[in-house]
């Protein structure tokens, strides 16, 4: 199930939003993980924020949240939008979740269902390594021959 995330602080990153949503989805004990299920695999999800055309880390103030199943999505919606629901605040603003009408591609659903959840800090460190190694380098001399 997919949600549109509104009211996102333009200065926060996807990593920060993912951490805050993970605190809700992975809280033990909580609505998604009970004490008996503490060793169970964590729910995987995907947060995407619309990037600002100006560049940098800023976003347009909205994005999307993809959850692996409709059951998890409905439970999340009741938990966040209910009368005694929890508020997820990132930066200076409280996030608002609106169910999206468009279906999620089946390849994305399979990935969410089968792939394990990766902590955003680990994913960010991995991306920093990839970015550092992706810069072009110049080859000064190539030698071809036999010994």
mmCIF file with all atom_site columns, C-alpha atoms in Angstrom:
data_model
loop_
_atom_site.group_PDB
_atom_site.id
_atom_site.type_symbol
_atom_site.label_atom_id
_atom_site.label_alt_id
_atom_site.label_comp_id
_atom_site.label_asym_id
_atom_site.label_entity_id
_atom_site.label_seq_id
_atom_site.pdbx_PDB_ins_code
_atom_site.Cartn_x
_atom_site.Cartn_y
_atom_site.Cartn_z
_atom_site.occupancy
_atom_site.B_iso_or_equiv
_atom_site.pdbx_formal_charge
_atom_site.auth_seq_id
_atom_site.auth_comp_id
_atom_site.auth_asym_id
_atom_site.auth_atom_id
_atom_site.pdbx_PDB_model_num
ATOM 1   C CA . UNK A 1 1   ? 0.000  0.000   0.000   1.00 0.00 ? 1   UNK A CA 1
ATOM 2   C CA . UNK A 1 2   ? 1.264  3.454   -0.835  1.00 0.00 ? 2   UNK A CA 1
ATOM 3   C CA . UNK A 1 3   ? 0.781  6.700   1.065   1.00 0.00 ? 3   UNK A CA 1
ATOM 4   C CA . UNK A 1 4   ? 1.496  10.251  -0.017  1.00 0.00 ? 4   UNK A CA 1
ATOM 5   C CA . UNK A 1 5   ? 3.492  12.032  2.678   1.00 0.00 ? 5   UNK A CA 1
ATOM 6   C CA . UNK A 1 6   ? 2.557  15.707  3.014   1.00 0.00 ? 6   UNK A CA 1
ATOM 7   C CA . UNK A 1 7   ? 3.809  18.521  5.202   1.00 0.00 ? 7   UNK A CA 1
ATOM 8   C CA . UNK A 1 8   ? 7.459  17.420  5.083   1.00 0.00 ? 8   UNK A CA 1
ATOM 9   C CA . UNK A 1 9   ? 10.022 19.932  6.309   1.00 0.00 ? 9   UNK A CA 1
ATOM 10  C CA . UNK A 1 10  ? 11.959 20.949  3.161   1.00 0.00 ? 10  UNK A CA 1
ATOM 11  C CA . UNK A 1 11  ? 15.308 20.646  4.941   1.00 0.00 ? 11  UNK A CA 1
ATOM 12  C CA . UNK A 1 12  ? 15.041 17.009  6.081   1.00 0.00 ? 12  UNK A CA 1
ATOM 13  C CA . UNK A 1 13  ? 16.424 14.052  4.169   1.00 0.00 ? 13  UNK A CA 1
ATOM 14  C CA . UNK A 1 14  ? 14.893 10.701  3.241   1.00 0.00 ? 14  UNK A CA 1
ATOM 15  C CA . UNK A 1 15  ? 17.115 9.100   5.876   1.00 0.00 ? 15  UNK A CA 1
ATOM 16  C CA . UNK A 1 16  ? 15.640 11.224  8.683   1.00 0.00 ? 16  UNK A CA 1
ATOM 17  C CA . UNK A 1 17  ? 12.049 10.527  7.602   1.00 0.00 ? 17  UNK A CA 1
ATOM 18  C CA . UNK A 1 18  ? 12.825 6.800   7.305   1.00 0.00 ? 18  UNK A CA 1
ATOM 19  C CA . UNK A 1 19  ? 14.248 6.735   10.851  1.00 0.00 ? 19  UNK A CA 1
ATOM 20  C CA . UNK A 1 20  ? 11.149 8.372   12.329  1.00 0.00 ? 20  UNK A CA 1
ATOM 21  C CA . UNK A 1 21  ? 8.746  6.051   10.500  1.00 0.00 ? 21  UNK A CA 1
ATOM 22  C CA . UNK A 1 22  ? 10.897 3.062   11.514  1.00 0.00 ? 22  UNK A CA 1
ATOM 23  C CA . UNK A 1 23  ? 10.534 4.098   15.158  1.00 0.00 ? 23  UNK A CA 1
ATOM 24  C CA . UNK A 1 24  ? 6.771  3.646   14.755  1.00 0.00 ? 24  UNK A CA 1
ATOM 25  C CA . UNK A 1 25  ? 6.788  0.497   12.610  1.00 0.00 ? 25  UNK A CA 1
ATOM 26  C CA . UNK A 1 26  ? 9.530  -1.294  14.563  1.00 0.00 ? 26  UNK A CA 1
ATOM 27  C CA . UNK A 1 27  ? 8.634  -0.264  18.124  1.00 0.00 ? 27  UNK A CA 1
ATOM 28  C CA . UNK A 1 28  ? 8.660  -3.285  20.426  1.00 0.00 ? 28  UNK A CA 1
ATOM 29  C CA . UNK A 1 29  ? 6.132  -3.798  21.912  1.00 0.00 ? 29  UNK A CA 1
ATOM 30  C CA . UNK A 1 30  ? 3.942  -1.913  19.518  1.00 0.00 ? 30  UNK A CA 1
ATOM 31  C CA . UNK A 1 31  ? 1.101  -2.339  17.056  1.00 0.00 ? 31  UNK A CA 1
ATOM 32  C CA . UNK A 1 32  ? 3.320  -4.006  14.458  1.00 0.00 ? 32  UNK A CA 1
ATOM 33  C CA . UNK A 1 33  ? 5.753  -5.982  16.654  1.00 0.00 ? 33  UNK A CA 1
ATOM 34  C CA . UNK A 1 34  ? 4.709  -7.737  19.862  1.00 0.00 ? 34  UNK A CA 1
ATOM 35  C CA . UNK A 1 35  ? 6.964  -9.163  22.554  1.00 0.00 ? 35  UNK A CA 1
ATOM 36  C CA . UNK A 1 36  ? 6.463  -12.664 21.147  1.00 0.00 ? 36  UNK A CA 1
ATOM 37  C CA . UNK A 1 37  ? 7.458  -11.469 17.659  1.00 0.00 ? 37  UNK A CA 1
ATOM 38  C CA . UNK A 1 38  ? 10.562 -9.580  18.809  1.00 0.00 ? 38  UNK A CA 1
ATOM 39  C CA . UNK A 1 39  ? 12.876 -11.916 16.867  1.00 0.00 ? 39  UNK A CA 1
ATOM 40  C CA . UNK A 1 40  ? 10.715 -11.694 13.731  1.00 0.00 ? 40  UNK A CA 1
ATOM 41  C CA . UNK A 1 41  ? 12.036 -9.872  10.666  1.00 0.00 ? 41  UNK A CA 1
ATOM 42  C CA . UNK A 1 42  ? 11.339 -6.128  10.709  1.00 0.00 ? 42  UNK A CA 1
ATOM 43  C CA . UNK A 1 43  ? 8.763  -4.682  8.295   1.00 0.00 ? 43  UNK A CA 1
ATOM 44  C CA . UNK A 1 44  ? 10.420 -3.327  5.188   1.00 0.00 ? 44  UNK A CA 1
ATOM 45  C CA . UNK A 1 45  ? 9.227  -0.051  3.666   1.00 0.00 ? 45  UNK A CA 1
ATOM 46  C CA . UNK A 1 46  ? 10.420 2.606   1.231   1.00 0.00 ? 46  UNK A CA 1
ATOM 47  C CA . UNK A 1 47  ? 10.344 6.390   1.694   1.00 0.00 ? 47  UNK A CA 1
ATOM 48  C CA . UNK A 1 48  ? 10.869 8.637   -1.315  1.00 0.00 ? 48  UNK A CA 1
ATOM 49  C CA . UNK A 1 49  ? 10.896 12.432  -1.143  1.00 0.00 ? 49  UNK A CA 1
ATOM 50  C CA . UNK A 1 50  ? 10.476 14.651  -4.202  1.00 0.00 ? 50  UNK A CA 1
ATOM 51  C CA . UNK A 1 51  ? 13.749 16.478  -4.747  1.00 0.00 ? 51  UNK A CA 1
ATOM 52  C CA . UNK A 1 52  ? 13.796 20.217  -5.213  1.00 0.00 ? 52  UNK A CA 1
ATOM 53  C CA . UNK A 1 53  ? 15.006 21.426  -8.628  1.00 0.00 ? 53  UNK A CA 1
ATOM 54  C CA . UNK A 1 54  ? 17.465 23.780  -6.911  1.00 0.00 ? 54  UNK A CA 1
ATOM 55  C CA . UNK A 1 55  ? 19.522 20.783  -5.794  1.00 0.00 ? 55  UNK A CA 1
ATOM 56  C CA . UNK A 1 56  ? 21.153 20.114  -2.455  1.00 0.00 ? 56  UNK A CA 1
ATOM 57  C CA . UNK A 1 57  ? 19.365 18.211  0.285   1.00 0.00 ? 57  UNK A CA 1
ATOM 58  C CA . UNK A 1 58  ? 16.115 20.176  0.084   1.00 0.00 ? 58  UNK A CA 1
ATOM 59  C CA . UNK A 1 59  ? 12.854 18.552  -0.956  1.00 0.00 ? 59  UNK A CA 1
ATOM 60  C CA . UNK A 1 60  ? 9.521  19.894  -2.245  1.00 0.00 ? 60  UNK A CA 1
ATOM 61  C CA . UNK A 1 61  ? 7.650  19.135  0.962   1.00 0.00 ? 61  UNK A CA 1
ATOM 62  C CA . UNK A 1 62  ? 6.017  15.879  -0.091  1.00 0.00 ? 62  UNK A CA 1
ATOM 63  C CA . UNK A 1 63  ? 6.902  12.308  -0.976  1.00 0.00 ? 63  UNK A CA 1
ATOM 64  C CA . UNK A 1 64  ? 5.654  8.735   -0.772  1.00 0.00 ? 64  UNK A CA 1
ATOM 65  C CA . UNK A 1 65  ? 5.720  5.809   1.638   1.00 0.00 ? 65  UNK A CA 1
ATOM 66  C CA . UNK A 1 66  ? 5.428  2.264   0.283   1.00 0.00 ? 66  UNK A CA 1
ATOM 67  C CA . UNK A 1 67  ? 4.475  -0.545  2.626   1.00 0.00 ? 67  UNK A CA 1
ATOM 68  C CA . UNK A 1 68  ? 4.687  -4.270  1.717   1.00 0.00 ? 68  UNK A CA 1
ATOM 69  C CA . UNK A 1 69  ? 1.003  -5.154  2.111   1.00 0.00 ? 69  UNK A CA 1
ATOM 70  C CA . UNK A 1 70  ? -2.446 -3.659  2.394   1.00 0.00 ? 70  UNK A CA 1
ATOM 71  C CA . UNK A 1 71  ? -2.878 -5.130  5.888   1.00 0.00 ? 71  UNK A CA 1
ATOM 72  C CA . UNK A 1 72  ? 0.198  -3.299  7.166   1.00 0.00 ? 72  UNK A CA 1
ATOM 73  C CA . UNK A 1 73  ? -0.954 -0.139  5.379   1.00 0.00 ? 73  UNK A CA 1
ATOM 74  C CA . UNK A 1 74  ? -4.418 -0.189  6.919   1.00 0.00 ? 74  UNK A CA 1
ATOM 75  C CA . UNK A 1 75  ? -2.980 -0.881  10.372  1.00 0.00 ? 75  UNK A CA 1
ATOM 76  C CA . UNK A 1 76  ? -0.494 1.977   9.909   1.00 0.00 ? 76  UNK A CA 1
ATOM 77  C CA . UNK A 1 77  ? -3.277 4.344   8.815   1.00 0.00 ? 77  UNK A CA 1
ATOM 78  C CA . UNK A 1 78  ? -5.444 3.485   11.848  1.00 0.00 ? 78  UNK A CA 1
ATOM 79  C CA . UNK A 1 79  ? -2.461 3.925   14.139  1.00 0.00 ? 79  UNK A CA 1
ATOM 80  C CA . UNK A 1 80  ? -1.372 7.281   12.703  1.00 0.00 ? 80  UNK A CA 1
ATOM 81  C CA . UNK A 1 81  ? -4.776 8.824   11.882  1.00 0.00 ? 81  UNK A CA 1
ATOM 82  C CA . UNK A 1 82  ? -6.759 7.484   14.827  1.00 0.00 ? 82  UNK A CA 1
ATOM 83  C CA . UNK A 1 83  ? -8.096 9.638   17.649  1.00 0.00 ? 83  UNK A CA 1
ATOM 84  C CA . UNK A 1 84  ? -5.378 8.484   20.031  1.00 0.00 ? 84  UNK A CA 1
ATOM 85  C CA . UNK A 1 85  ? -2.929 7.978   17.183  1.00 0.00 ? 85  UNK A CA 1
ATOM 86  C CA . UNK A 1 86  ? 0.701  8.825   17.250  1.00 0.00 ? 86  UNK A CA 1
ATOM 87  C CA . UNK A 1 87  ? 2.143  11.851  15.480  1.00 0.00 ? 87  UNK A CA 1
ATOM 88  C CA . UNK A 1 88  ? 5.332  11.531  13.496  1.00 0.00 ? 88  UNK A CA 1
ATOM 89  C CA . UNK A 1 89  ? 7.281  14.775  13.636  1.00 0.00 ? 89  UNK A CA 1
ATOM 90  C CA . UNK A 1 90  ? 10.391 15.215  11.521  1.00 0.00 ? 90  UNK A CA 1
ATOM 91  C CA . UNK A 1 91  ? 12.263 18.480  11.699  1.00 0.00 ? 91  UNK A CA 1
ATOM 92  C CA . UNK A 1 92  ? 9.778  21.217  12.516  1.00 0.00 ? 92  UNK A CA 1
ATOM 93  C CA . UNK A 1 93  ? 6.661  19.682  10.966  1.00 0.00 ? 93  UNK A CA 1
ATOM 94  C CA . UNK A 1 94  ? 4.205  16.862  11.654  1.00 0.00 ? 94  UNK A CA 1
ATOM 95  C CA . UNK A 1 95  ? 3.899  14.406  8.767   1.00 0.00 ? 95  UNK A CA 1
ATOM 96  C CA . UNK A 1 96  ? 0.492  13.765  7.207   1.00 0.00 ? 96  UNK A CA 1
ATOM 97  C CA . UNK A 1 97  ? -0.229 10.497  5.394   1.00 0.00 ? 97  UNK A CA 1
ATOM 98  C CA . UNK A 1 98  ? -2.810 10.269  2.610   1.00 0.00 ? 98  UNK A CA 1
ATOM 99  C CA . UNK A 1 99  ? -3.581 6.908   0.932   1.00 0.00 ? 99  UNK A CA 1
ATOM 100 C CA . UNK A 1 100 ? -2.610 6.918   -2.750  1.00 0.00 ? 100 UNK A CA 1
ATOM 101 C CA . UNK A 1 101 ? -5.050 5.632   -5.355  1.00 0.00 ? 101 UNK A CA 1
ATOM 102 C CA . UNK A 1 102 ? -2.457 4.312   -7.776  1.00 0.00 ? 102 UNK A CA 1
ATOM 103 C CA . UNK A 1 103 ? -1.283 0.699   -7.479  1.00 0.00 ? 103 UNK A CA 1
ATOM 104 C CA . UNK A 1 104 ? 2.313  -0.143  -6.598  1.00 0.00 ? 104 UNK A CA 1
ATOM 105 C CA . UNK A 1 105 ? 4.227  -2.015  -9.336  1.00 0.00 ? 105 UNK A CA 1
ATOM 106 C CA . UNK A 1 106 ? 4.471  -5.725  -8.577  1.00 0.00 ? 106 UNK A CA 1
ATOM 107 C CA . UNK A 1 107 ? 8.281  -5.662  -8.757  1.00 0.00 ? 107 UNK A CA 1
ATOM 108 C CA . UNK A 1 108 ? 8.380  -3.070  -5.963  1.00 0.00 ? 108 UNK A CA 1
ATOM 109 C CA . UNK A 1 109 ? 5.963  -5.118  -3.846  1.00 0.00 ? 109 UNK A CA 1
ATOM 110 C CA . UNK A 1 110 ? 8.078  -8.252  -4.250  1.00 0.00 ? 110 UNK A CA 1
ATOM 111 C CA . UNK A 1 111 ? 11.182 -6.303  -3.253  1.00 0.00 ? 111 UNK A CA 1
ATOM 112 C CA . UNK A 1 112 ? 9.486  -4.909  -0.147  1.00 0.00 ? 112 UNK A CA 1
ATOM 113 C CA . UNK A 1 113 ? 8.114  -8.313  0.831   1.00 0.00 ? 113 UNK A CA 1
ATOM 114 C CA . UNK A 1 114 ? 11.307 -10.325 0.312   1.00 0.00 ? 114 UNK A CA 1
ATOM 115 C CA . UNK A 1 115 ? 14.171 -7.926  1.002   1.00 0.00 ? 115 UNK A CA 1
ATOM 116 C CA . UNK A 1 116 ? 15.201 -7.391  4.630   1.00 0.00 ? 116 UNK A CA 1
ATOM 117 C CA . UNK A 1 117 ? 14.940 -3.952  6.214   1.00 0.00 ? 117 UNK A CA 1
ATOM 118 C CA . UNK A 1 118 ? 18.217 -2.026  6.076   1.00 0.00 ? 118 UNK A CA 1
ATOM 119 C CA . UNK A 1 119 ? 18.893 0.585   8.736   1.00 0.00 ? 119 UNK A CA 1
ATOM 120 C CA . UNK A 1 120 ? 19.040 4.079   7.147   1.00 0.00 ? 120 UNK A CA 1
ATOM 121 C CA . UNK A 1 121 ? 22.412 4.829   8.772   1.00 0.00 ? 121 UNK A CA 1
ATOM 122 C CA . UNK A 1 122 ? 23.956 1.764   7.128   1.00 0.00 ? 122 UNK A CA 1
ATOM 123 C CA . UNK A 1 123 ? 22.354 2.625   3.791   1.00 0.00 ? 123 UNK A CA 1
ATOM 124 C CA . UNK A 1 124 ? 23.636 6.209   4.028   1.00 0.00 ? 124 UNK A CA 1
ATOM 125 C CA . UNK A 1 125 ? 27.216 5.079   4.773   1.00 0.00 ? 125 UNK A CA 1
ATOM 126 C CA . UNK A 1 126 ? 27.046 2.676   1.829   1.00 0.00 ? 126 UNK A CA 1
ATOM 127 C CA . UNK A 1 127 ? 25.813 5.443   -0.458  1.00 0.00 ? 127 UNK A CA 1
ATOM 128 C CA . UNK A 1 128 ? 28.610 7.751   0.700   1.00 0.00 ? 128 UNK A CA 1
ATOM 129 C CA . UNK A 1 129 ? 31.165 5.062   -0.212  1.00 0.00 ? 129 UNK A CA 1
ATOM 130 C CA . UNK A 1 130 ? 29.571 4.582   -3.639  1.00 0.00 ? 130 UNK A CA 1
ATOM 131 C CA . UNK A 1 131 ? 29.572 8.336   -4.248  1.00 0.00 ? 131 UNK A CA 1
ATOM 132 C CA . UNK A 1 132 ? 33.223 8.619   -3.209  1.00 0.00 ? 132 UNK A CA 1
ATOM 133 C CA . UNK A 1 133 ? 34.238 5.781   -5.531  1.00 0.00 ? 133 UNK A CA 1
ATOM 134 C CA . UNK A 1 134 ? 32.153 6.948   -8.477  1.00 0.00 ? 134 UNK A CA 1
ATOM 135 C CA . UNK A 1 135 ? 34.340 9.929   -9.317  1.00 0.00 ? 135 UNK A CA 1
ATOM 136 C CA . UNK A 1 136 ? 36.268 9.656   -12.564 1.00 0.00 ? 136 UNK A CA 1
ATOM 137 C CA . UNK A 1 137 ? 39.993 8.988   -12.484 1.00 0.00 ? 137 UNK A CA 1
ATOM 138 C CA . UNK A 1 138 ? 42.590 9.427   -15.163 1.00 0.00 ? 138 UNK A CA 1
ATOM 139 C CA . UNK A 1 139 ? 44.853 6.678   -16.406 1.00 0.00 ? 139 UNK A CA 1
ATOM 140 C CA . UNK A 1 140 ? 48.285 8.117   -17.145 1.00 0.00 ? 140 UNK A CA 1
ATOM 141 C CA . UNK A 1 141 ? 49.995 5.099   -18.654 1.00 0.00 ? 141 UNK A CA 1
ATOM 142 C CA . UNK A 1 142 ? 48.926 1.647   -19.896 1.00 0.00 ? 142 UNK A CA 1
ATOM 143 C CA . UNK A 1 143 ? 51.528 -1.069  -20.367 1.00 0.00 ? 143 UNK A CA 1
ATOM 144 C CA . UNK A 1 144 ? 50.806 -4.225  -22.293 1.00 0.00 ? 144 UNK A CA 1
ATOM 145 C CA . UNK A 1 145 ? 53.348 -6.995  -22.542 1.00 0.00 ? 145 UNK A CA 1
ATOM 146 C CA . UNK A 1 146 ? 54.540 -10.396 -21.448 1.00 0.00 ? 146 UNK A CA 1
ATOM 147 C CA . UNK A 1 147 ? 56.942 -11.440 -18.718 1.00 0.00 ? 147 UNK A CA 1
#
